[in-house]
mmCIF file of N, CA and C in Angstrom:
data_model
loop_
_atom_site.group_PDB
_atom_site.id
_atom_site.type_symbol
_atom_site.label_atom_id
_atom_site.label_comp_id
_atom_site.label_asym_id
_atom_site.label_seq_id
_atom_site.Cartn_x
_atom_site.Cartn_y
_atom_site.Cartn_z
ATOM 1 N N MET I 8 -50.161 125.473 110.784
ATOM 2 C CA MET I 8 -49.264 126.602 110.925
ATOM 3 C C MET I 8 -48.101 126.266 111.857
ATOM 4 N N LYS I 9 -48.402 125.518 112.924
ATOM 5 C CA LYS I 9 -47.348 125.124 113.855
ATOM 6 C C LYS I 9 -46.296 124.267 113.158
ATOM 7 N N GLU I 10 -46.783 123.457 112.242
ATOM 8 C CA GLU I 10 -45.876 122.564 111.519
ATOM 9 C C GLU I 10 -44.862 123.368 110.692
ATOM 10 N N TYR I 11 -45.353 124.421 110.039
ATOM 11 C CA TYR I 11 -44.476 125.284 109.250
ATOM 12 C C TYR I 11 -43.478 126.008 110.149
ATOM 13 N N LEU I 12 -43.924 126.454 111.301
ATOM 14 C CA LEU I 12 -43.045 127.138 112.243
ATOM 15 C C LEU I 12 -41.952 126.194 112.731
ATOM 16 N N LYS I 13 -42.318 124.951 113.018
ATOM 17 C CA LYS I 13 -41.330 123.956 113.443
ATOM 18 C C LYS I 13 -40.302 123.699 112.347
ATOM 19 N N LEU I 14 -40.777 123.603 111.106
ATOM 20 C CA LEU I 14 -39.853 123.378 109.988
ATOM 21 C C LEU I 14 -38.936 124.582 109.784
ATOM 22 N N LEU I 15 -39.474 125.784 109.960
ATOM 23 C CA LEU I 15 -38.663 126.994 109.823
ATOM 24 C C LEU I 15 -37.577 127.031 110.891
ATOM 25 N N ILE I 16 -37.939 126.738 112.119
ATOM 26 C CA ILE I 16 -36.959 126.724 113.213
ATOM 27 C C ILE I 16 -35.905 125.646 112.967
ATOM 28 N N LYS I 17 -36.325 124.498 112.505
ATOM 29 C CA LYS I 17 -35.391 123.411 112.191
ATOM 30 C C LYS I 17 -34.414 123.844 111.097
ATOM 31 N N PHE I 18 -34.942 124.497 110.057
ATOM 32 C CA PHE I 18 -34.096 124.967 108.958
ATOM 33 C C PHE I 18 -33.088 126.003 109.453
ATOM 34 N N ILE I 19 -33.550 126.938 110.277
ATOM 35 C CA ILE I 19 -32.656 127.981 110.803
ATOM 36 C C ILE I 19 -31.570 127.363 111.680
ATOM 37 N N LYS I 20 -31.939 126.421 112.538
ATOM 38 C CA LYS I 20 -30.952 125.766 113.389
ATOM 39 C C LYS I 20 -29.909 125.022 112.564
ATOM 40 N N LYS I 21 -30.368 124.392 111.513
ATOM 41 C CA LYS I 21 -29.461 123.602 110.667
ATOM 42 C C LYS I 21 -28.535 124.493 109.835
ATOM 43 N N ASN I 22 -29.019 125.680 109.432
ATOM 44 C CA ASN I 22 -28.262 126.530 108.509
ATOM 45 C C ASN I 22 -27.939 127.907 109.072
ATOM 46 N N TYR I 23 -27.931 128.054 110.394
ATOM 47 C CA TYR I 23 -27.787 129.385 110.968
ATOM 48 C C TYR I 23 -26.457 130.058 110.612
ATOM 49 N N ILE I 24 -25.387 129.306 110.491
ATOM 50 C CA ILE I 24 -24.092 129.910 110.162
ATOM 51 C C ILE I 24 -24.125 130.486 108.749
ATOM 52 N N ILE I 25 -24.668 129.742 107.803
ATOM 53 C CA ILE I 25 -24.771 130.222 106.423
ATOM 54 C C ILE I 25 -25.678 131.449 106.353
ATOM 55 N N ILE I 26 -26.795 131.414 107.057
ATOM 56 C CA ILE I 26 -27.735 132.536 107.072
ATOM 57 C C ILE I 26 -27.061 133.767 107.669
ATOM 58 N N LEU I 27 -26.362 133.584 108.774
ATOM 59 C CA LEU I 27 -25.666 134.691 109.439
ATOM 60 C C LEU I 27 -24.581 135.278 108.539
ATOM 61 N N LEU I 28 -23.803 134.422 107.904
ATOM 62 C CA LEU I 28 -22.758 134.901 106.990
ATOM 63 C C LEU I 28 -23.352 135.657 105.804
ATOM 64 N N PHE I 29 -24.450 135.144 105.253
ATOM 65 C CA PHE I 29 -25.103 135.798 104.116
ATOM 66 C C PHE I 29 -25.567 137.203 104.492
ATOM 67 N N PHE I 30 -26.295 137.319 105.599
ATOM 68 C CA PHE I 30 -26.804 138.624 106.003
ATOM 69 C C PHE I 30 -25.679 139.570 106.436
ATOM 70 N N SER I 31 -24.619 139.030 107.015
ATOM 71 C CA SER I 31 -23.467 139.861 107.375
ATOM 72 C C SER I 31 -22.796 140.407 106.122
ATOM 73 N N TYR I 32 -22.605 139.544 105.135
ATOM 74 C CA TYR I 32 -21.984 139.956 103.873
ATOM 75 C C TYR I 32 -22.810 141.048 103.186
ATOM 76 N N ILE I 33 -24.114 140.832 103.096
ATOM 77 C CA ILE I 33 -24.998 141.810 102.465
ATOM 78 C C ILE I 33 -24.969 143.126 103.237
ATOM 79 N N SER I 34 -25.039 143.049 104.558
ATOM 80 C CA SER I 34 -25.056 144.263 105.383
ATOM 81 C C SER I 34 -23.762 145.045 105.264
ATOM 82 N N ILE I 35 -22.631 144.352 105.343
ATOM 83 C CA ILE I 35 -21.332 145.028 105.269
ATOM 84 C C ILE I 35 -21.138 145.684 103.900
ATOM 85 N N THR I 36 -21.444 144.952 102.836
ATOM 86 C CA THR I 36 -21.256 145.533 101.502
ATOM 87 C C THR I 36 -22.209 146.695 101.270
ATOM 88 N N TYR I 37 -23.414 146.614 101.826
ATOM 89 C CA TYR I 37 -24.387 147.700 101.662
ATOM 90 C C TYR I 37 -23.984 148.918 102.475
ATOM 91 N N LEU I 38 -23.588 148.712 103.731
ATOM 92 C CA LEU I 38 -23.228 149.831 104.607
ATOM 93 C C LEU I 38 -21.983 150.574 104.136
ATOM 94 N N PHE I 39 -21.003 149.832 103.618
ATOM 95 C CA PHE I 39 -19.750 150.446 103.196
ATOM 96 C C PHE I 39 -19.671 150.681 101.687
ATOM 97 N N ASN I 40 -20.811 150.494 101.003
ATOM 98 C CA ASN I 40 -20.912 150.736 99.562
ATOM 99 C C ASN I 40 -19.837 149.983 98.776
ATOM 100 N N ILE I 41 -19.652 148.721 99.129
ATOM 101 C CA ILE I 41 -18.691 147.841 98.466
ATOM 102 C C ILE I 41 -19.460 147.004 97.453
ATOM 103 N N PRO I 42 -18.935 146.837 96.232
ATOM 104 C CA PRO I 42 -19.634 145.970 95.272
ATOM 105 C C PRO I 42 -19.756 144.552 95.836
ATOM 106 N N ASN I 43 -20.978 144.026 95.875
ATOM 107 C CA ASN I 43 -21.158 142.696 96.446
ATOM 108 C C ASN I 43 -21.340 141.620 95.385
ATOM 109 N N CYS I 44 -21.226 141.973 94.132
ATOM 110 C CA CYS I 44 -21.353 140.991 93.059
ATOM 111 C C CYS I 44 -19.955 140.529 92.643
ATOM 112 N N MET I 45 -19.598 139.340 93.069
ATOM 113 C CA MET I 45 -18.271 138.814 92.747
ATOM 114 C C MET I 45 -18.114 138.555 91.254
ATOM 115 N N THR I 46 -19.206 138.237 90.562
ATOM 116 C CA THR I 46 -19.143 138.039 89.117
ATOM 117 C C THR I 46 -18.727 139.330 88.437
ATOM 118 N N LYS I 47 -19.295 140.437 88.881
ATOM 119 C CA LYS I 47 -18.963 141.750 88.313
ATOM 120 C C LYS I 47 -17.511 142.100 88.616
ATOM 121 N N VAL I 48 -17.051 141.823 89.815
ATOM 122 C CA VAL I 48 -15.680 142.127 90.198
ATOM 123 C C VAL I 48 -14.695 141.289 89.374
ATOM 124 N N VAL I 49 -14.988 139.999 89.200
ATOM 125 C CA VAL I 49 -14.062 139.092 88.512
ATOM 126 C C VAL I 49 -14.141 139.221 86.990
ATOM 127 N N PHE I 50 -15.354 139.207 86.429
ATOM 128 C CA PHE I 50 -15.519 139.165 84.981
ATOM 129 C C PHE I 50 -15.860 140.510 84.340
ATOM 130 N N GLY I 51 -16.256 141.467 85.149
ATOM 131 C CA GLY I 51 -16.607 142.774 84.608
ATOM 132 C C GLY I 51 -18.023 142.879 84.075
ATOM 133 N N LEU I 52 -18.788 141.807 84.171
ATOM 134 C CA LEU I 52 -20.187 141.808 83.732
ATOM 135 C C LEU I 52 -21.087 141.469 84.911
ATOM 136 N N PRO I 53 -22.263 142.056 84.969
ATOM 137 C CA PRO I 53 -23.177 141.717 86.062
ATOM 138 C C PRO I 53 -23.720 140.297 85.904
ATOM 139 N N CYS I 54 -24.067 139.701 87.024
ATOM 140 C CA CYS I 54 -24.638 138.352 87.008
ATOM 141 C C CYS I 54 -26.160 138.436 86.916
ATOM 142 N N PRO I 55 -26.839 137.317 86.692
ATOM 143 C CA PRO I 55 -28.304 137.351 86.621
ATOM 144 C C PRO I 55 -28.970 137.864 87.894
ATOM 145 N N ALA I 56 -28.298 137.769 89.019
ATOM 146 C CA ALA I 56 -28.885 138.224 90.280
ATOM 147 C C ALA I 56 -28.500 139.659 90.630
ATOM 148 N N CYS I 57 -27.750 140.322 89.773
ATOM 149 C CA CYS I 57 -27.357 141.701 90.068
ATOM 150 C C CYS I 57 -28.602 142.574 90.239
ATOM 151 N N GLY I 58 -28.576 143.353 91.287
ATOM 152 C CA GLY I 58 -29.693 144.229 91.593
ATOM 153 C C GLY I 58 -30.650 143.626 92.607
ATOM 154 N N MET I 59 -30.457 142.363 92.962
ATOM 155 C CA MET I 59 -31.381 141.705 93.899
ATOM 156 C C MET I 59 -31.330 142.341 95.287
ATOM 157 N N THR I 60 -30.150 142.725 95.739
ATOM 158 C CA THR I 60 -30.049 143.343 97.056
ATOM 159 C C THR I 60 -30.814 144.658 97.077
ATOM 160 N N ARG I 61 -30.581 145.496 96.081
ATOM 161 C CA ARG I 61 -31.294 146.774 96.018
ATOM 162 C C ARG I 61 -32.791 146.550 95.819
ATOM 163 N N ALA I 62 -33.140 145.554 95.031
ATOM 164 C CA ALA I 62 -34.561 145.232 94.833
ATOM 165 C C ALA I 62 -35.180 144.768 96.146
ATOM 166 N N GLY I 63 -34.449 143.970 96.904
ATOM 167 C CA GLY I 63 -34.937 143.494 98.193
ATOM 168 C C GLY I 63 -35.163 144.642 99.165
ATOM 169 N N PHE I 64 -34.202 145.565 99.225
ATOM 170 C CA PHE I 64 -34.373 146.730 100.090
ATOM 171 C C PHE I 64 -35.539 147.595 99.616
ATOM 172 N N SER I 65 -35.750 147.669 98.305
ATOM 173 C CA SER I 65 -36.890 148.428 97.769
ATOM 174 C C SER I 65 -38.217 147.783 98.171
ATOM 175 N N VAL I 66 -38.266 146.455 98.129
ATOM 176 C CA VAL I 66 -39.479 145.752 98.551
ATOM 177 C C VAL I 66 -39.748 146.022 100.030
ATOM 178 N N LEU I 67 -38.695 146.012 100.837
ATOM 179 C CA LEU I 67 -38.867 146.291 102.268
ATOM 180 C C LEU I 67 -39.398 147.708 102.509
ATOM 181 N N ARG I 68 -39.062 148.631 101.603
ATOM 182 C CA ARG I 68 -39.575 150.009 101.698
ATOM 183 C C ARG I 68 -40.901 150.163 100.961
ATOM 184 N N LEU I 69 -41.431 149.042 100.450
ATOM 185 C CA LEU I 69 -42.698 148.996 99.697
ATOM 186 C C LEU I 69 -42.637 149.822 98.416
ATOM 187 N N ASP I 70 -41.456 149.960 97.862
ATOM 188 C CA ASP I 70 -41.268 150.652 96.585
ATOM 189 C C ASP I 70 -41.131 149.584 95.497
ATOM 190 N N PHE I 71 -42.276 149.023 95.085
ATOM 191 C CA PHE I 71 -42.271 147.886 94.167
ATOM 192 C C PHE I 71 -41.831 148.280 92.760
ATOM 193 N N LYS I 72 -42.106 149.499 92.356
ATOM 194 C CA LYS I 72 -41.694 149.963 91.035
ATOM 195 C C LYS I 72 -40.161 149.966 90.928
ATOM 196 N N LYS I 73 -39.520 150.452 91.966
ATOM 197 C CA LYS I 73 -38.060 150.469 91.981
ATOM 198 C C LYS I 73 -37.503 149.039 92.068
ATOM 199 N N ALA I 74 -38.178 148.193 92.830
ATOM 200 C CA ALA I 74 -37.740 146.801 92.959
ATOM 201 C C ALA I 74 -37.774 146.106 91.598
ATOM 202 N N ILE I 75 -38.821 146.342 90.844
ATOM 203 C CA ILE I 75 -38.930 145.748 89.503
ATOM 204 C C ILE I 75 -37.832 146.295 88.598
ATOM 205 N N PHE I 76 -37.510 147.568 88.747
ATOM 206 C CA PHE I 76 -36.443 148.156 87.935
ATOM 207 C C PHE I 76 -35.091 147.519 88.274
ATOM 208 N N PHE I 77 -34.799 147.362 89.562
ATOM 209 C CA PHE I 77 -33.506 146.810 89.962
ATOM 210 C C PHE I 77 -33.366 145.355 89.550
ATOM 211 N N ASN I 78 -34.366 144.532 89.802
ATOM 212 C CA ASN I 78 -34.367 143.142 89.342
ATOM 213 C C ASN I 78 -35.746 142.536 89.605
ATOM 214 N N PRO I 79 -36.537 142.357 88.544
ATOM 215 C CA PRO I 79 -37.894 141.833 88.728
ATOM 216 C C PRO I 79 -37.931 140.423 89.317
ATOM 217 N N CYS I 80 -36.831 139.715 89.254
ATOM 218 C CA CYS I 80 -36.800 138.349 89.806
ATOM 219 C C CYS I 80 -36.820 138.340 91.333
ATOM 220 N N ILE I 81 -36.787 139.504 91.955
ATOM 221 C CA ILE I 81 -36.868 139.566 93.411
ATOM 222 C C ILE I 81 -38.151 138.905 93.902
ATOM 223 N N PHE I 82 -39.189 138.917 93.081
ATOM 224 C CA PHE I 82 -40.458 138.331 93.497
ATOM 225 C C PHE I 82 -40.452 136.807 93.387
ATOM 226 N N LEU I 83 -39.436 136.238 92.738
ATOM 227 C CA LEU I 83 -39.254 134.783 92.729
ATOM 228 C C LEU I 83 -38.543 134.320 94.000
ATOM 229 N N PHE I 84 -37.773 135.211 94.587
ATOM 230 C CA PHE I 84 -36.950 134.882 95.752
ATOM 231 C C PHE I 84 -37.764 134.298 96.911
ATOM 232 N N PRO I 85 -38.881 134.922 97.316
ATOM 233 C CA PRO I 85 -39.660 134.323 98.417
ATOM 234 C C PRO I 85 -40.226 132.946 98.071
ATOM 235 N N ILE I 86 -40.592 132.754 96.817
ATOM 236 C CA ILE I 86 -41.133 131.455 96.391
ATOM 237 C C ILE I 86 -40.054 130.381 96.501
ATOM 238 N N VAL I 87 -38.874 130.698 95.995
ATOM 239 C CA VAL I 87 -37.759 129.743 96.042
ATOM 240 C C VAL I 87 -37.378 129.451 97.491
ATOM 241 N N CYS I 88 -37.302 130.486 98.315
ATOM 242 C CA CYS I 88 -36.975 130.283 99.737
ATOM 243 C C CYS I 88 -38.024 129.411 100.419
ATOM 244 N N TRP I 89 -39.291 129.673 100.138
ATOM 245 C CA TRP I 89 -40.383 128.890 100.732
ATOM 246 C C TRP I 89 -40.234 127.411 100.370
ATOM 247 N N VAL I 90 -39.977 127.137 99.098
ATOM 248 C CA VAL I 90 -39.849 125.748 98.645
ATOM 249 C C VAL I 90 -38.641 125.080 99.292
ATOM 250 N N ILE I 91 -37.539 125.796 99.412
ATOM 251 C CA ILE I 91 -36.338 125.212 100.013
ATOM 252 C C ILE I 91 -36.528 124.961 101.508
ATOM 253 N N VAL I 92 -37.080 125.938 102.197
ATOM 254 C CA VAL I 92 -37.235 125.807 103.650
ATOM 255 C C VAL I 92 -38.256 124.730 104.015
ATOM 256 N N PHE I 93 -39.349 124.668 103.284
ATOM 257 C CA PHE I 93 -40.439 123.747 103.638
ATOM 258 C C PHE I 93 -40.507 122.529 102.718
ATOM 259 N N LYS I 94 -39.370 122.096 102.220
ATOM 260 C CA LYS I 94 -39.335 120.969 101.286
ATOM 261 C C LYS I 94 -39.811 119.657 101.900
ATOM 262 N N GLU I 95 -39.920 119.600 103.215
ATOM 263 C CA GLU I 95 -40.405 118.380 103.871
ATOM 264 C C GLU I 95 -41.925 118.253 103.796
ATOM 265 N N LYS I 96 -42.611 119.322 103.445
ATOM 266 C CA LYS I 96 -44.057 119.292 103.266
ATOM 267 C C LYS I 96 -44.364 118.668 101.904
ATOM 268 N N LYS I 97 -45.591 118.187 101.745
ATOM 269 C CA LYS I 97 -45.955 117.442 100.542
ATOM 270 C C LYS I 97 -45.819 118.271 99.253
ATOM 271 N N LEU I 98 -46.520 119.414 99.177
ATOM 272 C CA LEU I 98 -46.500 120.229 97.967
ATOM 273 C C LEU I 98 -45.116 120.817 97.714
ATOM 274 N N GLU I 99 -44.516 121.380 98.754
ATOM 275 C CA GLU I 99 -43.203 121.989 98.615
ATOM 276 C C GLU I 99 -42.145 120.949 98.240
ATOM 277 N N GLY I 100 -42.285 119.744 98.782
ATOM 278 C CA GLY I 100 -41.362 118.661 98.455
ATOM 279 C C GLY I 100 -41.451 118.269 96.988
ATOM 280 N N LYS I 101 -42.684 118.247 96.465
ATOM 281 C CA LYS I 101 -42.855 117.939 95.034
ATOM 282 C C LYS I 101 -42.201 119.027 94.180
ATOM 283 N N LEU I 102 -42.414 120.286 94.557
ATOM 284 C CA LEU I 102 -41.798 121.378 93.809
ATOM 285 C C LEU I 102 -40.276 121.331 93.908
ATOM 286 N N TYR I 103 -39.770 121.040 95.112
ATOM 287 C CA TYR I 103 -38.326 120.980 95.334
ATOM 288 C C TYR I 103 -37.668 119.917 94.446
ATOM 289 N N LYS I 104 -38.361 118.805 94.251
ATOM 290 C CA LYS I 104 -37.819 117.711 93.445
ATOM 291 C C LYS I 104 -38.168 117.834 91.959
ATOM 292 N N SER I 105 -38.986 118.820 91.613
ATOM 293 C CA SER I 105 -39.473 118.965 90.248
ATOM 294 C C SER I 105 -38.459 119.666 89.342
ATOM 295 N N LYS I 106 -38.078 118.975 88.288
ATOM 296 C CA LYS I 106 -37.180 119.586 87.303
ATOM 297 C C LYS I 106 -37.896 120.698 86.548
ATOM 298 N N ILE I 107 -39.184 120.552 86.366
ATOM 299 C CA ILE I 107 -39.974 121.575 85.659
ATOM 300 C C ILE I 107 -39.982 122.875 86.463
ATOM 301 N N PHE I 108 -40.215 122.773 87.772
ATOM 302 C CA PHE I 108 -40.229 123.970 88.636
ATOM 303 C C PHE I 108 -38.906 124.714 88.533
ATOM 304 N N TRP I 109 -37.795 123.990 88.711
ATOM 305 C CA TRP I 109 -36.473 124.636 88.688
ATOM 306 C C TRP I 109 -36.133 125.138 87.288
ATOM 307 N N SER I 110 -36.617 124.449 86.254
ATOM 308 C CA SER I 110 -36.400 124.926 84.877
ATOM 309 C C SER I 110 -37.131 126.247 84.639
ATOM 310 N N ILE I 111 -38.352 126.351 85.161
ATOM 311 C CA ILE I 111 -39.117 127.595 85.018
ATOM 312 C C ILE I 111 -38.411 128.730 85.753
ATOM 313 N N ILE I 112 -37.956 128.472 86.969
ATOM 314 C CA ILE I 112 -37.248 129.497 87.748
ATOM 315 C C ILE I 112 -35.990 129.930 87.008
ATOM 316 N N LEU I 113 -35.211 128.975 86.529
ATOM 317 C CA LEU I 113 -33.970 129.285 85.811
ATOM 318 C C LEU I 113 -34.253 130.042 84.511
ATOM 319 N N THR I 114 -35.287 129.628 83.784
ATOM 320 C CA THR I 114 -35.659 130.304 82.540
ATOM 321 C C THR I 114 -36.072 131.747 82.805
ATOM 322 N N LEU I 115 -36.871 131.956 83.840
ATOM 323 C CA LEU I 115 -37.276 133.319 84.187
ATOM 324 C C LEU I 115 -36.073 134.172 84.589
ATOM 325 N N LEU I 116 -35.171 133.598 85.366
ATOM 326 C CA LEU I 116 -33.984 134.324 85.808
ATOM 327 C C LEU I 116 -33.075 134.678 84.630
ATOM 328 N N LEU I 117 -32.787 133.696 83.788
ATOM 329 C CA LEU I 117 -31.901 133.950 82.652
ATOM 330 C C LEU I 117 -32.570 134.807 81.579
ATOM 331 N N GLY I 118 -33.871 134.604 81.363
ATOM 332 C CA GLY I 118 -34.599 135.422 80.395
ATOM 333 C C GLY I 118 -34.611 136.886 80.813
ATOM 334 N N THR I 119 -34.893 137.122 82.081
ATOM 335 C CA THR I 119 -34.877 138.488 82.604
ATOM 336 C C THR I 119 -33.480 139.085 82.483
ATOM 337 N N TYR I 120 -32.473 138.274 82.787
ATOM 338 C CA TYR I 120 -31.078 138.732 82.691
ATOM 339 C C TYR I 120 -30.748 139.167 81.265
ATOM 340 N N LEU I 121 -31.104 138.343 80.291
ATOM 341 C CA LEU I 121 -30.789 138.679 78.898
ATOM 342 C C LEU I 121 -31.531 139.936 78.444
ATOM 343 N N ILE I 122 -32.795 140.041 78.796
ATOM 344 C CA ILE I 122 -33.558 141.240 78.437
ATOM 345 C C ILE I 122 -32.919 142.473 79.057
ATOM 346 N N ARG I 123 -32.548 142.376 80.322
ATOM 347 C CA ARG I 123 -31.929 143.517 81.003
ATOM 348 C C ARG I 123 -30.554 143.838 80.427
ATOM 349 N N MET I 124 -29.796 142.820 80.037
ATOM 350 C CA MET I 124 -28.460 143.057 79.472
ATOM 351 C C MET I 124 -28.544 143.837 78.163
ATOM 352 N N PHE I 125 -29.551 143.558 77.361
ATOM 353 C CA PHE I 125 -29.642 144.211 76.058
ATOM 354 C C PHE I 125 -30.464 145.491 76.063
ATOM 355 N N THR I 126 -31.252 145.718 77.104
ATOM 356 C CA THR I 126 -32.070 146.933 77.125
ATOM 357 C C THR I 126 -31.641 147.929 78.192
ATOM 358 N N VAL I 127 -31.252 147.438 79.347
ATOM 359 C CA VAL I 127 -30.933 148.330 80.457
ATOM 360 C C VAL I 127 -29.429 148.530 80.626
ATOM 361 N N TYR I 128 -28.660 147.460 80.560
ATOM 362 C CA TYR I 128 -27.249 147.501 80.925
ATOM 363 C C TYR I 128 -26.411 148.520 80.154
ATOM 364 N N PRO I 129 -26.565 148.631 78.877
ATOM 365 C CA PRO I 129 -25.668 149.603 78.217
ATOM 366 C C PRO I 129 -25.837 151.025 78.756
ATOM 367 N N ASN I 130 -27.019 151.383 79.193
ATOM 368 C CA ASN I 130 -27.269 152.743 79.642
ATOM 369 C C ASN I 130 -27.261 152.905 81.165
ATOM 370 N N TYR I 131 -27.487 151.828 81.867
ATOM 371 C CA TYR I 131 -27.579 151.899 83.320
ATOM 372 C C TYR I 131 -26.949 150.655 83.926
ATOM 373 N N PRO I 132 -25.980 150.794 84.833
ATOM 374 C CA PRO I 132 -25.359 149.593 85.418
ATOM 375 C C PRO I 132 -26.364 148.799 86.239
ATOM 376 N N LEU I 133 -26.318 147.483 86.100
ATOM 377 C CA LEU I 133 -27.258 146.626 86.809
ATOM 378 C C LEU I 133 -26.877 146.437 88.272
ATOM 379 N N ASP I 134 -25.619 146.629 88.585
ATOM 380 C CA ASP I 134 -25.166 146.387 89.959
ATOM 381 C C ASP I 134 -25.150 147.640 90.792
#
């Protein structure tokens, strides 16, 4: 467990500016009700990750049904973060370097996006 904590601290120290900017961007857009999906702003269509912020906030409120509605891929997010942060560990390193792992993640993300675009999007905005 100590090893994981050391790796987490190392990752945060190495990427603290990016982490801070990400959370600042999410917080500002959420607090001021500004659209935070640049794909939607530029192209007029939601991106595969649209709804992730609202899904994340729903998970934090333990409202899993709403989180699944906003974007079911929110449950992939902790797995992907875990693999990225702890890629120096044996199992996580294998997953990080695995084309199959990333193909599965991408397939799930794009598959969910396409299903949502054709079933949910026309009647309910994804963003």
